[in-house]
Amino acid sequence: MKPDLLSVEALRPQSMEELAQIFTVHSLPMDKSLWIERAKPVADRVRFVQTTGFAGCPGELMTILPKLEIVSCMGVGVDAIDLAQARKRGIAVTNTPDVLNDDVADLAIALLLMTARHLALSDRYVRDGRWKKLGNQPLATKVSGKRLGIVGMGRIGKVIARRAQAFDMSIDYHTRNKADVPFRHWPDLVAMARAVDFLIVIVPGGPATKGLISAPVIEALGPKGIFVNVSRGSVVDEPALVDALVAGRIAGAGLDVFADEPNVPPALLGLDNVVLSPHVGSGTQETRGAMADLVVNNLKAHLAGKPLLTRVV
Ligand code: NAP
Ligand code: 8YV
């Protein structure tokens, strides 16, 4: 008999077929409020969970799976998984680091360029006839040669820095510990925000970073400052950010992540100084394929009693 696997959020079809050859796959619906009810009938048999960074594996779900051995997550961020319970019960948790660094860094730079150069607005300006009617669009902000502050200098932060150097930007960063990089380290995030032109955030989510981008950080970035978030919505005081954007106390923001996805604060939808994307940092065919392969290969390794490829817990 095949072992039972609970799929909280599906991978690409090809990977789901691969899983179905090895496991009896039980899929949960998108609506989180139905998860416990749908998982209950098979809960006593489930040893494997496959999930994504978005869906995670909340404590209430983990609790009803007494035989759970491993949670294999598509995503490097595991903040939506109950890691404390996993540690306590000896449940392995795996993620998908590194294979997505390029894509997330590309998106961070794209959002910075789009926001500073008003590119989403430019597209609307041409399409809705404003160019013909009003003439040239108001001037934007130069990116090349400016000063970039990066909050988080891990796997992805370093790749963002490399790209920024190609734009002749000077780089500053904030982390808790000094990283092995030739850039200025700022233990004081507010002071760094005051010194830079742009701020890109790429730290993990979870309690340690909740609200790290606070109202004082946003105010320190100032009316010419541009803010980009490709990390997690929880890292930002979202109401303070919206307030500052609406009032023009910062120049603009490029946002891939939000506090309550897929809900976006309605006030952002009408703002021309904001570029929004639906959490697509790693969203290319190539990278999502590599991530899905890692998820499947971690599950296979666990089943075969071999060392896991990318273990967090
Ligand atoms: P990583 O290699 O673990 O790097 C994390 C960095 O954040 C480190 O430099 C760390 O330095 C810093 N950090 C952690 N806690 C901090 C705190 N409280 N204050 C200041 N700095 C802190 O992680 P990664 O692979 O680069 O990924 C980072 C995150 O990006 C993921 O966890 C995920 O949430 C997000 N992400 C988003 C997307 C997307 O689609 N938008 C895609 C992939 C990843 P210290 O430990 O020294 O502080
Ligand atoms: C994924 C991410 O899109 O890796 C992460 O942490 O946020 C993204 O790459 C997400 O995990 C899928 O839900």
XYZ file of N, CA and C and ligand atoms in Angstrom, residues 76-79 97-98 100-101 104 107 151-157 174-179 202-205 208-209 212 229-232 256-257 279-283 288, ligand 1:
174
model
N 11.099 29.194 0.209
C 12.190 29.243 1.184
C 11.658 29.710 2.538
N 10.630 30.566 2.510
C 10.052 31.085 3.755
C 9.099 30.073 4.371
N 9.319 29.742 5.631
C 8.496 28.722 6.296
C 7.720 29.313 7.473
N 7.448 30.625 7.401
C 6.781 31.315 8.503
C 5.327 30.885 8.672
N 15.464 26.663 -0.664
C 16.347 27.819 -0.749
C 17.165 27.839 -2.041
N 17.761 28.964 -2.337
C 18.761 29.177 -3.405
C 18.232 29.101 -4.831
N 15.621 29.938 -6.045
C 14.774 31.083 -6.402
C 15.472 32.440 -6.262
N 16.759 32.414 -5.852
C 17.444 33.696 -5.573
C 17.401 34.659 -6.759
N 13.802 36.211 -7.459
C 13.321 37.160 -6.443
C 14.133 38.465 -6.540
N 12.951 40.417 -9.515
C 11.681 41.104 -9.252
C 11.890 42.337 -8.364
N 17.472 45.554 3.502
C 17.173 45.019 4.839
C 17.149 43.495 4.683
N 18.190 42.834 5.198
C 18.388 41.390 4.972
C 19.511 41.213 3.968
N 20.589 40.514 4.361
C 21.714 40.297 3.438
C 22.056 38.812 3.434
N 21.003 37.990 3.230
C 21.203 36.539 3.154
C 21.336 36.121 1.702
N 20.823 34.921 1.407
C 20.972 34.365 0.043
C 20.439 35.325 -1.014
N 19.206 35.830 -0.809
C 18.594 36.680 -1.843
C 19.133 38.114 -1.768
N 19.322 38.622 -0.557
C 19.834 39.988 -0.390
C 21.146 40.184 -1.133
N 21.056 46.435 6.509
C 20.731 46.236 7.929
C 20.423 44.765 8.163
N 21.089 44.163 9.130
C 20.803 42.804 9.606
C 21.123 42.806 11.096
N 20.830 41.717 11.799
C 21.201 41.662 13.213
C 22.703 41.430 13.364
N 23.267 40.604 12.465
C 24.704 40.296 12.516
C 25.364 40.800 11.239
N 26.618 41.221 11.356
C 27.364 41.663 10.165
C 27.510 40.498 9.195
N 27.276 40.751 7.916
C 27.431 39.677 6.916
C 28.808 39.808 6.252
N 14.218 42.139 2.365
C 14.280 40.723 2.012
C 14.752 39.897 3.224
N 13.949 39.994 4.301
C 14.184 39.191 5.519
C 13.070 38.140 5.610
N 13.237 37.106 6.447
C 12.134 36.147 6.624
C 10.967 36.783 7.372
N 9.770 36.183 7.219
C 8.622 36.603 8.018
C 8.685 35.955 9.405
N 10.030 37.375 14.713
C 11.266 38.158 14.885
C 11.305 39.395 13.998
N 10.568 39.390 12.894
C 10.633 40.539 11.974
C 9.290 41.272 11.859
N 9.017 45.153 11.538
C 10.389 45.702 11.484
C 10.418 47.014 10.693
N 9.129 45.870 -1.158
C 9.023 44.711 -0.265
C 8.805 43.434 -1.073
N 9.807 42.518 -1.016
C 9.659 41.198 -1.640
C 9.813 40.108 -0.573
N 9.628 40.484 0.706
C 9.855 39.493 1.776
C 8.536 38.891 2.242
N 7.913 39.508 3.242
C 6.598 39.104 3.723
C 5.838 40.362 4.148
N 5.327 43.254 -3.514
C 4.983 41.907 -4.003
C 4.246 41.107 -2.933
N 4.297 41.588 -1.686
C 3.737 40.828 -0.562
C 2.910 41.740 0.341
N 2.534 38.448 -5.211
C 3.474 37.494 -4.619
C 4.047 36.546 -5.692
N 4.756 37.145 -6.639
C 5.296 36.370 -7.767
C 6.824 36.398 -7.820
N 7.460 36.633 -6.654
C 8.921 36.704 -6.624
C 9.600 35.526 -7.298
N 9.088 34.330 -7.049
C 9.703 33.121 -7.635
C 8.866 32.590 -8.803
N 7.959 33.448 -9.313
C 6.930 32.936 -10.231
C 7.319 32.802 -11.681
N 9.800 27.750 -10.466
C 8.773 26.967 -9.774
C 8.978 25.468 -10.062
P 18.194 34.060 4.371
O 19.307 33.609 3.494
O 17.883 33.306 5.595
O 18.496 35.601 4.757
C 17.738 36.287 5.676
C 18.426 37.617 6.023
O 17.563 38.360 6.883
C 19.747 37.450 6.763
O 20.675 38.386 6.275
C 19.386 37.758 8.213
O 20.510 38.290 8.896
C 18.297 38.808 8.024
N 17.385 38.877 9.177
C 16.701 37.868 9.748
N 15.992 38.304 10.807
C 16.244 39.636 10.895
C 15.818 40.659 11.799
N 14.993 40.390 12.828
N 16.280 41.914 11.595
C 17.114 42.190 10.576
N 17.544 41.264 9.687
C 17.118 40.003 9.846
O 16.836 34.147 3.560
P 16.618 34.275 1.997
O 16.755 32.952 1.342
O 17.427 35.426 1.487
O 15.041 34.634 1.979
C 14.540 35.718 2.698
C 13.031 35.741 2.711
O 12.538 36.220 1.469
C 12.302 34.405 2.872
O 12.307 33.944 4.192
C 10.928 34.748 2.365
O 10.115 35.240 3.423
C 11.167 35.852 1.356
N 10.890 35.400 -0.025
C 9.892 35.994 -0.740
C 9.658 35.579 -2.038
C 8.582 36.200 -2.872
O 8.012 35.522 -3.714
N 8.288 37.471 -2.715
C 10.390 34.537 -2.601
C 11.396 33.962 -1.837
C 11.654 34.411 -0.548
P 20.664 38.187 10.499
O 20.262 36.784 10.878
O 22.097 38.499 10.727
O 19.779 39.225 11.072
